[in-house]
PDB file of N, CA, C and O in Angstrom, chain B, residues numbered from 101:
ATOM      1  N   UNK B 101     -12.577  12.876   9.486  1.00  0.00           N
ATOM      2  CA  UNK B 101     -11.144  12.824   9.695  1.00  0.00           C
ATOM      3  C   UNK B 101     -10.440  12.848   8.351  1.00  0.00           C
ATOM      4  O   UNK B 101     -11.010  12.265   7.428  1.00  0.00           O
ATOM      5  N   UNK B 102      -9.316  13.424   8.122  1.00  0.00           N
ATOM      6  CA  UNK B 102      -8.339  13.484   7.134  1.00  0.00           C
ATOM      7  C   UNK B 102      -7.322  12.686   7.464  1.00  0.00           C
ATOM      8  O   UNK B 102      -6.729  12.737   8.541  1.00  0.00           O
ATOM      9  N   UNK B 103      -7.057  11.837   6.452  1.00  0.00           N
ATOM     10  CA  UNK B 103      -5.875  10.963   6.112  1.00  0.00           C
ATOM     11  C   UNK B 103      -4.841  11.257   5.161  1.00  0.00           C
ATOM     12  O   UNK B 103      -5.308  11.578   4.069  1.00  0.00           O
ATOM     13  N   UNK B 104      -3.480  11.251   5.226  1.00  0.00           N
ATOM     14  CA  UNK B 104      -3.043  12.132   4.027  1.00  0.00           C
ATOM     15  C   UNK B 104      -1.980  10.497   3.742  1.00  0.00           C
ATOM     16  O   UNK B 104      -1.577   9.962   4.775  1.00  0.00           O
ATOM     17  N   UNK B 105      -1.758  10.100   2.945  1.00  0.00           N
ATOM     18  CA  UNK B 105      -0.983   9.119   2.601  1.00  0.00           C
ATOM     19  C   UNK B 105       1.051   9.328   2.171  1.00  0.00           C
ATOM     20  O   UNK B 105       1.809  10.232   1.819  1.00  0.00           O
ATOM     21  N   UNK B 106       1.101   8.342   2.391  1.00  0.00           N
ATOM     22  CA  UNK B 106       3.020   8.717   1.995  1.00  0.00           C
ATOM     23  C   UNK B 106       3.282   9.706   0.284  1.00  0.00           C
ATOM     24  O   UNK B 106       4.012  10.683   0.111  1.00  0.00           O
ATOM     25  N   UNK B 107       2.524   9.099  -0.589  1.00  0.00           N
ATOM     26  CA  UNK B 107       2.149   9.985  -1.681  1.00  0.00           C
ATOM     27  C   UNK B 107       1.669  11.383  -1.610  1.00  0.00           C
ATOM     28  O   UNK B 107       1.851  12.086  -2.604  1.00  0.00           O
ATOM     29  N   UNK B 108       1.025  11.930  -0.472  1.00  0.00           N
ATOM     30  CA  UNK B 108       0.595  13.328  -0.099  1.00  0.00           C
ATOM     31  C   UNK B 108      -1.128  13.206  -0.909  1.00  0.00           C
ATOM     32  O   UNK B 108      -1.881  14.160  -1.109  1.00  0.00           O
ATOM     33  N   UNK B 109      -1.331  12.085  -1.173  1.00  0.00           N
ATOM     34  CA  UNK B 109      -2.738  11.964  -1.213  1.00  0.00           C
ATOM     35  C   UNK B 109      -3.826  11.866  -0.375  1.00  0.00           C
ATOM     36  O   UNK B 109      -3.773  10.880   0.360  1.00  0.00           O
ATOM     37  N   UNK B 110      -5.140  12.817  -0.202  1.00  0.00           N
ATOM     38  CA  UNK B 110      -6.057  12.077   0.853  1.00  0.00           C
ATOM     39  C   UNK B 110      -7.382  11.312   0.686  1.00  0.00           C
ATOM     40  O   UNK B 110      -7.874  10.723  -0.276  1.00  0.00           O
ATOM     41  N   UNK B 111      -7.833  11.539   2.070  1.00  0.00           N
ATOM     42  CA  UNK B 111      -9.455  10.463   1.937  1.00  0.00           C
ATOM     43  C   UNK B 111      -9.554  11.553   3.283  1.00  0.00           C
ATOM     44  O   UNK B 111      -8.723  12.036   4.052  1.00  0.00           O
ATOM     45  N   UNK B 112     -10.997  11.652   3.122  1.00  0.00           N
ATOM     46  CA  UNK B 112     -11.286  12.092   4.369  1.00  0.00           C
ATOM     47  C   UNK B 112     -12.231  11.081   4.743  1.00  0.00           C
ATOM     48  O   UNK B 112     -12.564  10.420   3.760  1.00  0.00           O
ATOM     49  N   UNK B 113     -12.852  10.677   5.942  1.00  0.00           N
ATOM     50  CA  UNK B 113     -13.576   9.788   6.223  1.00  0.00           C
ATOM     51  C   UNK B 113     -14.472  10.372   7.627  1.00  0.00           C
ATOM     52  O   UNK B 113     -14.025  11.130   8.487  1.00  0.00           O
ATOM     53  N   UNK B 114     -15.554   9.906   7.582  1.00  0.00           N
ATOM     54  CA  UNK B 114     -16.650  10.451   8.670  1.00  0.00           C
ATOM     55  C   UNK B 114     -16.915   8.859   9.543  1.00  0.00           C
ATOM     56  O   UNK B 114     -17.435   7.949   8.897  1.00  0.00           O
ATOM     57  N   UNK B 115     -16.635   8.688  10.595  1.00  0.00           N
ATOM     58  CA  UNK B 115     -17.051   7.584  11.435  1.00  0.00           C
ATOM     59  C   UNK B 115     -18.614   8.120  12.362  1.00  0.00           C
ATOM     60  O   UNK B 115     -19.026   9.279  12.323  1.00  0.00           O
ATOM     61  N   UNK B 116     -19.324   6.949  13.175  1.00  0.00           N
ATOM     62  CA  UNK B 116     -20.107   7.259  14.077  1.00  0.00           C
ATOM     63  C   UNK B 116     -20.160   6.146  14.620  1.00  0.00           C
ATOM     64  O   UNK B 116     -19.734   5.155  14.027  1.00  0.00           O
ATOM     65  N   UNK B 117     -20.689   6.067  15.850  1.00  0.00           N
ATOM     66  CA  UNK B 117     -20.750   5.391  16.880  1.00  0.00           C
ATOM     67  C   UNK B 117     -22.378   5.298  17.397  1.00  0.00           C
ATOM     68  O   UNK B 117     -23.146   6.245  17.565  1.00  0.00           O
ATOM     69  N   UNK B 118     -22.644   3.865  17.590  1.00  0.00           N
ATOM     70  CA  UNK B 118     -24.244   3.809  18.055  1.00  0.00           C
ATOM     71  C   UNK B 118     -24.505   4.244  19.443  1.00  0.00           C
ATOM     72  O   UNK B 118     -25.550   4.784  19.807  1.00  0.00           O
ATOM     73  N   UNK B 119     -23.427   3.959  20.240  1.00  0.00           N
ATOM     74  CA  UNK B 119     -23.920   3.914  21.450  1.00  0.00           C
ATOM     75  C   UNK B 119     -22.540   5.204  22.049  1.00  0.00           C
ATOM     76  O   UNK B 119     -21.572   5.098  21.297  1.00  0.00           O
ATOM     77  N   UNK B 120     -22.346   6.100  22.962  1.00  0.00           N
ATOM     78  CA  UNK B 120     -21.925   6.987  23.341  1.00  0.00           C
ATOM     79  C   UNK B 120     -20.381   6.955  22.390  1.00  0.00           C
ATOM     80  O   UNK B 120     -19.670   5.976  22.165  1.00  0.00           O
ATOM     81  N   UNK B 121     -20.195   8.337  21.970  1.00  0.00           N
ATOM     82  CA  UNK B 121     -19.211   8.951  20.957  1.00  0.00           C
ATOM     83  C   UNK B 121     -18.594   8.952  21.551  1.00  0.00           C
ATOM     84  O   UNK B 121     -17.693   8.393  20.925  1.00  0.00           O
ATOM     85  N   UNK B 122     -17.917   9.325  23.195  1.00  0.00           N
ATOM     86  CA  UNK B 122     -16.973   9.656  23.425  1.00  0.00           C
ATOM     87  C   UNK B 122     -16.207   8.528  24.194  1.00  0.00           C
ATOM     88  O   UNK B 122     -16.821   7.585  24.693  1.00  0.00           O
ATOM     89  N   UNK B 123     -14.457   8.690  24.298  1.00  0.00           N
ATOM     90  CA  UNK B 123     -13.788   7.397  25.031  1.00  0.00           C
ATOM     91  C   UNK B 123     -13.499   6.108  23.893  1.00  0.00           C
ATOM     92  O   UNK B 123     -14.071   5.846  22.835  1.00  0.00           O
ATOM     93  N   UNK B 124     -12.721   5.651  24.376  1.00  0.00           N
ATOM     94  CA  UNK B 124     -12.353   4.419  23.666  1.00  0.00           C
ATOM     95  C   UNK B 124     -14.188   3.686  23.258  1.00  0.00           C
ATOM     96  O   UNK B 124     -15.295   3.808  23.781  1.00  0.00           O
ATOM     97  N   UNK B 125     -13.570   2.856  21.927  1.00  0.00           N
ATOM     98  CA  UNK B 125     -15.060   2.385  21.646  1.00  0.00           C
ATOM     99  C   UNK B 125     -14.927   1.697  20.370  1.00  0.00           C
ATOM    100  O   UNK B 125     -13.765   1.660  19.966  1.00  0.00           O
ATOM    101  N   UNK B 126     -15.776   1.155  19.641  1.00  0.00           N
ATOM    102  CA  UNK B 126     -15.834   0.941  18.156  1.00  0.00           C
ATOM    103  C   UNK B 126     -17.290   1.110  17.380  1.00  0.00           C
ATOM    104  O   UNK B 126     -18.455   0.841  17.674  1.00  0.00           O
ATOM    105  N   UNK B 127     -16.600   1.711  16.205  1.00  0.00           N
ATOM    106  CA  UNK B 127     -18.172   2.138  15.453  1.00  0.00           C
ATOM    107  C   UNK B 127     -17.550   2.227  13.852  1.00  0.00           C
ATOM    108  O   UNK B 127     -16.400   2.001  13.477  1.00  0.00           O
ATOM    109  N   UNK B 128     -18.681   2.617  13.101  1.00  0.00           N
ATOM    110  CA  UNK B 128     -18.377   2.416  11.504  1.00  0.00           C
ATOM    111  C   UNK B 128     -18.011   3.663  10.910  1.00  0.00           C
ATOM    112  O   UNK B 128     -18.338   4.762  11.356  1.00  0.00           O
ATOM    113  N   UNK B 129     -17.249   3.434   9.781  1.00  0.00           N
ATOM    114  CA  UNK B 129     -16.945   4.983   9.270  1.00  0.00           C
ATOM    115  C   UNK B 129     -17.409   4.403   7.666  1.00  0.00           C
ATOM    116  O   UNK B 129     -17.729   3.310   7.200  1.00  0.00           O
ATOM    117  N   UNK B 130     -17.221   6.001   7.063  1.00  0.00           N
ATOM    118  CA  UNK B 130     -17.455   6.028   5.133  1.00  0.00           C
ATOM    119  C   UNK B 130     -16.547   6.842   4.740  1.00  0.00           C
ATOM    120  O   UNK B 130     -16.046   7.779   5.363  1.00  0.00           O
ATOM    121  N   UNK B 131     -16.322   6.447   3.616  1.00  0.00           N
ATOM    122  CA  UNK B 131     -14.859   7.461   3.067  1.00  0.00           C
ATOM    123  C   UNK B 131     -16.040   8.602   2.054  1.00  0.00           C
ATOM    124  O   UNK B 131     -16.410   8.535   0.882  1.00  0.00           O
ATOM    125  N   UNK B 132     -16.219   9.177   2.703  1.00  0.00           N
ATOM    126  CA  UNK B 132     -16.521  10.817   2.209  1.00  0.00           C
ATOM    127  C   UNK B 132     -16.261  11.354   0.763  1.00  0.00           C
ATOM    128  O   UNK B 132     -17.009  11.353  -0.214  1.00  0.00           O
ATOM    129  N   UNK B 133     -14.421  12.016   0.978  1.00  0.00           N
ATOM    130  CA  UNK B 133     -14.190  12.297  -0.062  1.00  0.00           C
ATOM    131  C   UNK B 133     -12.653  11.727  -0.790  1.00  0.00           C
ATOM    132  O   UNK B 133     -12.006  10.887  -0.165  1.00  0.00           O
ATOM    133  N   UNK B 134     -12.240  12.148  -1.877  1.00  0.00           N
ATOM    134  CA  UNK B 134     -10.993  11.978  -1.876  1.00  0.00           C
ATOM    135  C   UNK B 134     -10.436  12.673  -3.103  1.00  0.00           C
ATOM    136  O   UNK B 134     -11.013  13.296  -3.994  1.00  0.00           O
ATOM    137  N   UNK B 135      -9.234  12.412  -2.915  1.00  0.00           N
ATOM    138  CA  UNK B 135      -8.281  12.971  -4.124  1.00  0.00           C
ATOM    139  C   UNK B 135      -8.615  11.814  -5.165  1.00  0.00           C
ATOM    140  O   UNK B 135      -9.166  10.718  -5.067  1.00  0.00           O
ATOM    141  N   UNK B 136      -8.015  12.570  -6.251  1.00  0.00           N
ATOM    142  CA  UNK B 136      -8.495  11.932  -7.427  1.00  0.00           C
ATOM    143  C   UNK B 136      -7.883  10.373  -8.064  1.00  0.00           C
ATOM    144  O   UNK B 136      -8.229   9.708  -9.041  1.00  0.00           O
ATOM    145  N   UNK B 137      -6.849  10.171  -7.036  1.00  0.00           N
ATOM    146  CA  UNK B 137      -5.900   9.296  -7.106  1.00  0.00           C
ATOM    147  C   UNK B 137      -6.719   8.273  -6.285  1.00  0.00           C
ATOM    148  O   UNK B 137      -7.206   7.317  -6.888  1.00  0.00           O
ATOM    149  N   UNK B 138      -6.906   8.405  -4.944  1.00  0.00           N
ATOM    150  CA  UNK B 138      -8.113   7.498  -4.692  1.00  0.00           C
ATOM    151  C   UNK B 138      -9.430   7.143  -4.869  1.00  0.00           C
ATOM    152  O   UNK B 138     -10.094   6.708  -3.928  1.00  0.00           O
ATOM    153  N   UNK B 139      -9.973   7.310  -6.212  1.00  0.00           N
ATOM    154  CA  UNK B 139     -11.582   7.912  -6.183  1.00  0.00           C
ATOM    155  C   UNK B 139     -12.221   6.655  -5.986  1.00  0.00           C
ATOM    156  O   UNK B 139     -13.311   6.618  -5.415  1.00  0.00           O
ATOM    157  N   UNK B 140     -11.599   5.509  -6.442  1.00  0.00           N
ATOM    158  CA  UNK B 140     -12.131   4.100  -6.062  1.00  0.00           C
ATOM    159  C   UNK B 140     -12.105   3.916  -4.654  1.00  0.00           C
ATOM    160  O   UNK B 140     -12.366   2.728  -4.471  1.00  0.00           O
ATOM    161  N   UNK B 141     -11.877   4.627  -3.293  1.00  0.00           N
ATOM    162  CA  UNK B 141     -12.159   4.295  -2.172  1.00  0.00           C
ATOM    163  C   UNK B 141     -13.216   5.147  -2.062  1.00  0.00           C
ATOM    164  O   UNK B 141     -13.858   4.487  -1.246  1.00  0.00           O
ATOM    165  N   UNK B 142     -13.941   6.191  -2.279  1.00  0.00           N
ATOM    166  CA  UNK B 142     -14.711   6.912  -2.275  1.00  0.00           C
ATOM    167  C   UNK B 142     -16.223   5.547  -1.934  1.00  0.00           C
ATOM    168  O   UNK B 142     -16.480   4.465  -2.461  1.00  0.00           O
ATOM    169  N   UNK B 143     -16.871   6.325  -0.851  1.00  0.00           N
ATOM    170  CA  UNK B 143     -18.243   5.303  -0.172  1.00  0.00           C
ATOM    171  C   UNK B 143     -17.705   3.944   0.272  1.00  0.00           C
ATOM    172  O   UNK B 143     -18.613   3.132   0.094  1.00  0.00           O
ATOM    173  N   UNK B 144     -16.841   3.464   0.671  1.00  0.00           N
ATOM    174  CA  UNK B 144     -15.834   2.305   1.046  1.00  0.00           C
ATOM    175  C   UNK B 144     -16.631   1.831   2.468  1.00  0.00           C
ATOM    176  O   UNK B 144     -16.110   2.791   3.036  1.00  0.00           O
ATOM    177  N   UNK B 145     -17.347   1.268   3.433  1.00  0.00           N
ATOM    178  CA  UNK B 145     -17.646   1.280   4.278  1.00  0.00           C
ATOM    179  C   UNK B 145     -16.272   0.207   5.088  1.00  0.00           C
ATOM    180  O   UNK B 145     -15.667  -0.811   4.752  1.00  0.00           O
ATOM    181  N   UNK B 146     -16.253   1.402   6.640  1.00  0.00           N
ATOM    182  CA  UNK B 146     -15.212   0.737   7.457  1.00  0.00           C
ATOM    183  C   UNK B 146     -16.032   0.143   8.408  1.00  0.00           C
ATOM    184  O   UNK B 146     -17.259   0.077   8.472  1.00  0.00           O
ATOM    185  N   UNK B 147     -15.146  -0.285   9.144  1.00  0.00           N
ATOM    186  CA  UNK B 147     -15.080  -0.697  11.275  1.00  0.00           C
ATOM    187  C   UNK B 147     -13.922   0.097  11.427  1.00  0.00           C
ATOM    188  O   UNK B 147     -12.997   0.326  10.649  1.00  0.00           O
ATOM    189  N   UNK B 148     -14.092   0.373  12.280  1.00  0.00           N
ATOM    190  CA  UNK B 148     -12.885   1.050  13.442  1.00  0.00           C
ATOM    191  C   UNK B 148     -12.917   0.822  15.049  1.00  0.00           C
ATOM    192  O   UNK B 148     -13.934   0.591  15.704  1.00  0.00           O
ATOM    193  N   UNK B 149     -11.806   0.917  15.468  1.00  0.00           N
ATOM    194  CA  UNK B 149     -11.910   0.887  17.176  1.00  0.00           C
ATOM    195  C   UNK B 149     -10.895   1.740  17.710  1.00  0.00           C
ATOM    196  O   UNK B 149      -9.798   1.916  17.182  1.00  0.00           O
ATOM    197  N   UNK B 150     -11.232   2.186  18.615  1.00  0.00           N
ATOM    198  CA  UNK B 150     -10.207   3.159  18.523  1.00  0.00           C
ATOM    199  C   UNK B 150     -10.086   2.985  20.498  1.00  0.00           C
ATOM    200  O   UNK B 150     -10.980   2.484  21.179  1.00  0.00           O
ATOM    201  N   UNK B 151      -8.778   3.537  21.045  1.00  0.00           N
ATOM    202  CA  UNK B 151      -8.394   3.746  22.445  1.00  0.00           C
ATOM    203  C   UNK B 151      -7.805   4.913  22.785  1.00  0.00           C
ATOM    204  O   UNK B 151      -6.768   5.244  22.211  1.00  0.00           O
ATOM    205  N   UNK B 152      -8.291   5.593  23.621  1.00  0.00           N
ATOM    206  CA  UNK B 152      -7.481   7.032  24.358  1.00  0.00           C
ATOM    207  C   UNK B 152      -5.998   6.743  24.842  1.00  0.00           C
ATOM    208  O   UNK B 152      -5.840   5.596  24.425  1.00  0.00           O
ATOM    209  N   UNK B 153      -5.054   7.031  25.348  1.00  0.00           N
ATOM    210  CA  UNK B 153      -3.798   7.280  25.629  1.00  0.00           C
ATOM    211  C   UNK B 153      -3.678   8.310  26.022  1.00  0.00           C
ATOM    212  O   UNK B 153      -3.356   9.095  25.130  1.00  0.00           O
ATOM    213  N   UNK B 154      -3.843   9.007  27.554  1.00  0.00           N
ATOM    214  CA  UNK B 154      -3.138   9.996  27.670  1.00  0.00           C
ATOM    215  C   UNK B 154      -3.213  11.459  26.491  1.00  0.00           C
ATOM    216  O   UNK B 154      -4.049  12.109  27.118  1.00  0.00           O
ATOM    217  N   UNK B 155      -2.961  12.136  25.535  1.00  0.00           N
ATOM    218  CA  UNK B 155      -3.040  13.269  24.694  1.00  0.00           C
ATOM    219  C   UNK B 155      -2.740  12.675  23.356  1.00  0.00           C
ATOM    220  O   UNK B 155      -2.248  13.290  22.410  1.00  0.00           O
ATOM    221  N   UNK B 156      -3.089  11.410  23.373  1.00  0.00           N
ATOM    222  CA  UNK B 156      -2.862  10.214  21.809  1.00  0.00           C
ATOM    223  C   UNK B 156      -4.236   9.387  21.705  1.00  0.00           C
ATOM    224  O   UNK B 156      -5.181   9.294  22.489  1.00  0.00           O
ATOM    225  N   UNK B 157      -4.012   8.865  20.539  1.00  0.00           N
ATOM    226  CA  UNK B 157      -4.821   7.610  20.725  1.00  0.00           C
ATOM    227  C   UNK B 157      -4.136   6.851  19.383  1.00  0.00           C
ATOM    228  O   UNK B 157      -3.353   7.243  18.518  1.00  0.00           O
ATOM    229  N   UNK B 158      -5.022   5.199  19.713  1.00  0.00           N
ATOM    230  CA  UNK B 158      -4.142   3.937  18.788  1.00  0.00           C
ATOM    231  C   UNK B 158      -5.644   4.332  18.218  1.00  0.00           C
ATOM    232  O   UNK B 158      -6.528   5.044  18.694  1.00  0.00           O
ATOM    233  N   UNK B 159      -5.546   3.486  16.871  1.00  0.00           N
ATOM    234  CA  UNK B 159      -6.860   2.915  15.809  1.00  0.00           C
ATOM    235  C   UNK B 159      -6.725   2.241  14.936  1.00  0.00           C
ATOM    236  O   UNK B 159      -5.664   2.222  14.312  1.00  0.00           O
ATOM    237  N   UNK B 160      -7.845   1.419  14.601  1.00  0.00           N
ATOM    238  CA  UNK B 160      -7.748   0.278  13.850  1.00  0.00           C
ATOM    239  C   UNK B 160      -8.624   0.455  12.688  1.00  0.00           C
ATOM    240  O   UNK B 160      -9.789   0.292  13.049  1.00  0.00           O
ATOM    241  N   UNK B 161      -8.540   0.699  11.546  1.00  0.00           N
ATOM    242  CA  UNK B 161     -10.033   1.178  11.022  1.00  0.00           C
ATOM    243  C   UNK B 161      -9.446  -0.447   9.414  1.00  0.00           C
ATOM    244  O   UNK B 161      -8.380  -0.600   8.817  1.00  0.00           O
ATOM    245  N   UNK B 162     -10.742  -1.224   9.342  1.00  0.00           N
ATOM    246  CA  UNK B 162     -10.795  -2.322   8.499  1.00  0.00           C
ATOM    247  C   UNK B 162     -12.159  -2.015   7.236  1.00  0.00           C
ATOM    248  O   UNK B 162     -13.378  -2.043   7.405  1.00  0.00           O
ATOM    249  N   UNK B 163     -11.491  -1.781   6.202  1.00  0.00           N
ATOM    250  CA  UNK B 163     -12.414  -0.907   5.507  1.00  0.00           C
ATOM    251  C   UNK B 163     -12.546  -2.268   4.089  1.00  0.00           C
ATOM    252  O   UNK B 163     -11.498  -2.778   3.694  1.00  0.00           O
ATOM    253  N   UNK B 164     -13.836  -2.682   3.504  1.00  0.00           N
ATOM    254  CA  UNK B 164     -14.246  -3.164   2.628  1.00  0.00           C
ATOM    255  C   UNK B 164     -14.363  -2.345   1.199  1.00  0.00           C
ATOM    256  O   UNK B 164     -15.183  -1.437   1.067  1.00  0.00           O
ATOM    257  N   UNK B 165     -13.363  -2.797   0.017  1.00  0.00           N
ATOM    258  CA  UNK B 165     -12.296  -1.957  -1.264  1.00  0.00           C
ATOM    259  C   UNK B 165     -12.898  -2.759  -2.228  1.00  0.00           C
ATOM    260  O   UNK B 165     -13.172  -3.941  -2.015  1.00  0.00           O
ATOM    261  N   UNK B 166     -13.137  -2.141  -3.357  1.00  0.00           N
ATOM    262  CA  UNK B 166     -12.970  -3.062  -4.678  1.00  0.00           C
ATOM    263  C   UNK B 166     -11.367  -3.195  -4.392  1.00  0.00           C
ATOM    264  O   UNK B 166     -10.648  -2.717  -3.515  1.00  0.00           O
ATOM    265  N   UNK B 167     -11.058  -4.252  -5.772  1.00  0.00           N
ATOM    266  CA  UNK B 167      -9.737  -4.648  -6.366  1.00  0.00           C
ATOM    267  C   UNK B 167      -9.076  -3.648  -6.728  1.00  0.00           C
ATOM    268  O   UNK B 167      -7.926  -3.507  -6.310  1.00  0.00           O
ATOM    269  N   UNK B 168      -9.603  -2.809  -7.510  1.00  0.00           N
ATOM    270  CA  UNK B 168      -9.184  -1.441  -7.950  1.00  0.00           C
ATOM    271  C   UNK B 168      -8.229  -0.676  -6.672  1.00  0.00           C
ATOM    272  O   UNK B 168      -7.082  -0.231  -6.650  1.00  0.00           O
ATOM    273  N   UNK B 169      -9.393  -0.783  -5.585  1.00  0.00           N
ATOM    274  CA  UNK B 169      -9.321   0.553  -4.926  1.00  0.00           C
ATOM    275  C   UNK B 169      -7.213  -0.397  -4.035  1.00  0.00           C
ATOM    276  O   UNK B 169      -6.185   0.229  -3.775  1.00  0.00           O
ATOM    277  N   UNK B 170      -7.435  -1.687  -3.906  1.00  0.00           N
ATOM    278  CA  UNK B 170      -6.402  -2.362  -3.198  1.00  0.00           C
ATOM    279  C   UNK B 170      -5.110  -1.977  -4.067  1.00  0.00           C
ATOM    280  O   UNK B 170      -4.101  -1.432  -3.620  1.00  0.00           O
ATOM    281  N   UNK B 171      -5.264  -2.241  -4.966  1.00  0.00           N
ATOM    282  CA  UNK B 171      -4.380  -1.673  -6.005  1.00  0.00           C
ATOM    283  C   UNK B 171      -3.455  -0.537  -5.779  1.00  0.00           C
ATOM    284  O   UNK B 171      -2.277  -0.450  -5.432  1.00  0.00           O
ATOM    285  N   UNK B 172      -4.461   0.371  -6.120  1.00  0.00           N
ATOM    286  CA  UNK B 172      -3.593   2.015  -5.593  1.00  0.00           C
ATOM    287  C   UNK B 172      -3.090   1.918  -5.003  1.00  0.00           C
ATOM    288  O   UNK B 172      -1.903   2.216  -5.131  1.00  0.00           O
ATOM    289  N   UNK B 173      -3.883   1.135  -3.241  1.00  0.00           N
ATOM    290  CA  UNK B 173      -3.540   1.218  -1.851  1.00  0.00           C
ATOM    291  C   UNK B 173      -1.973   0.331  -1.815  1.00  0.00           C
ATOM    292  O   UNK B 173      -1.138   0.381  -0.911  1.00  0.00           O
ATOM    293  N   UNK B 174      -1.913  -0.339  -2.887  1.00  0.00           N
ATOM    294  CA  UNK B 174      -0.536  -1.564  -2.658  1.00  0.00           C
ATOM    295  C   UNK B 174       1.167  -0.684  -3.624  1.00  0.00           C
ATOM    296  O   UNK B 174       2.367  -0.927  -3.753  1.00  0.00           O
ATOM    297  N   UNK B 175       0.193   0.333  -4.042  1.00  0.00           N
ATOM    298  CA  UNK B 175       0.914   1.137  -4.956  1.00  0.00           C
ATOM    299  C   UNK B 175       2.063   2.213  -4.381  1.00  0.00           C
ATOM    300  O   UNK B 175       3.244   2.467  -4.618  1.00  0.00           O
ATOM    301  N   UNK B 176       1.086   2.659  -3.546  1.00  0.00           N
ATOM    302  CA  UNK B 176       1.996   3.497  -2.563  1.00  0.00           C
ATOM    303  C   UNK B 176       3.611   3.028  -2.338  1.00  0.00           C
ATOM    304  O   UNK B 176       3.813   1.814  -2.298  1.00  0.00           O
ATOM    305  N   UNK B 177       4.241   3.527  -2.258  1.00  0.00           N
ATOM    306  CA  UNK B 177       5.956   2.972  -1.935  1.00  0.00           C
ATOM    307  C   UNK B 177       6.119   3.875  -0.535  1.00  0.00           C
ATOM    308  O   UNK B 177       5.808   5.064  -0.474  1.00  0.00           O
ATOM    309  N   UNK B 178       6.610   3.173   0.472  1.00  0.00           N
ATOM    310  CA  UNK B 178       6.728   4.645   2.089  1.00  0.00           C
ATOM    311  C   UNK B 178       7.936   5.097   1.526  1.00  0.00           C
ATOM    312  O   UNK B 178       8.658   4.755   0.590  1.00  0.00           O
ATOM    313  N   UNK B 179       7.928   6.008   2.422  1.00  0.00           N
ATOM    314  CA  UNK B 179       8.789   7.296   2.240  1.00  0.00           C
ATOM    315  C   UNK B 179       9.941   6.776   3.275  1.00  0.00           C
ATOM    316  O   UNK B 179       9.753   6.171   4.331  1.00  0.00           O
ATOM    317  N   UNK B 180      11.072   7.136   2.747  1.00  0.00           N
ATOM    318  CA  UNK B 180      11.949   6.780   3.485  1.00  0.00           C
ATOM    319  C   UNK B 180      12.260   8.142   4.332  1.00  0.00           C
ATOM    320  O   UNK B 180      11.875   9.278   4.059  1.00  0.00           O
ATOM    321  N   UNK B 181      13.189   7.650   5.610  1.00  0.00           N
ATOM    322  CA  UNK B 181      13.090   8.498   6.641  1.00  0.00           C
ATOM    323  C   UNK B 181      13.550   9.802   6.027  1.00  0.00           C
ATOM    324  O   UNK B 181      14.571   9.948   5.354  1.00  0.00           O
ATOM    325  N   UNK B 182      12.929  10.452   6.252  1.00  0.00           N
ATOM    326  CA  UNK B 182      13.541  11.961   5.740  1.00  0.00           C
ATOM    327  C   UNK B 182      14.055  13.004   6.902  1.00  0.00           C
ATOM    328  O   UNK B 182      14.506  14.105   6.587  1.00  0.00           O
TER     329      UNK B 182
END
């Protein structure tokens, strides 16, 4: 999956699931790759859980960061409504 941040920075991240992939569920993900701005999340191991909705879904993904990597992440400023 690709994540693109308020900065226009990404992470892509690969999740899997032990027991059936498909449908609401929870399983672990790894941050893959990233822009160079995040390289300290790079191999980050998550949790995630995720729920279907109709042609949506909600998710929760709780990912373990160095200090570094929290940093960046606290760095970000959101984008105001545009």
């Amino acid at each position: 999956n690709k994540y693109i941040f308020q900065n226009n920075q990404m992470i892509f991240m690969e999740g899997k699931r032990e027991e059936g992939g498909e449908g609401t569920g929870v399983g672990k993900a790894i941050v893959i790759a990233t822009d160079n701005y995040f390289k300290n999340l790079l191999d980050s191991k998550c949790v995630y859980s995720i729920k279907y909705f109709n042609d949506t879904f909600f998710s929760i993904i709780k990912c373990k960061v160095i200090d570094d990597a929290v940093r960046r992440l606290k760095d970000i400023k959101e984008v105001a409504n545009e």
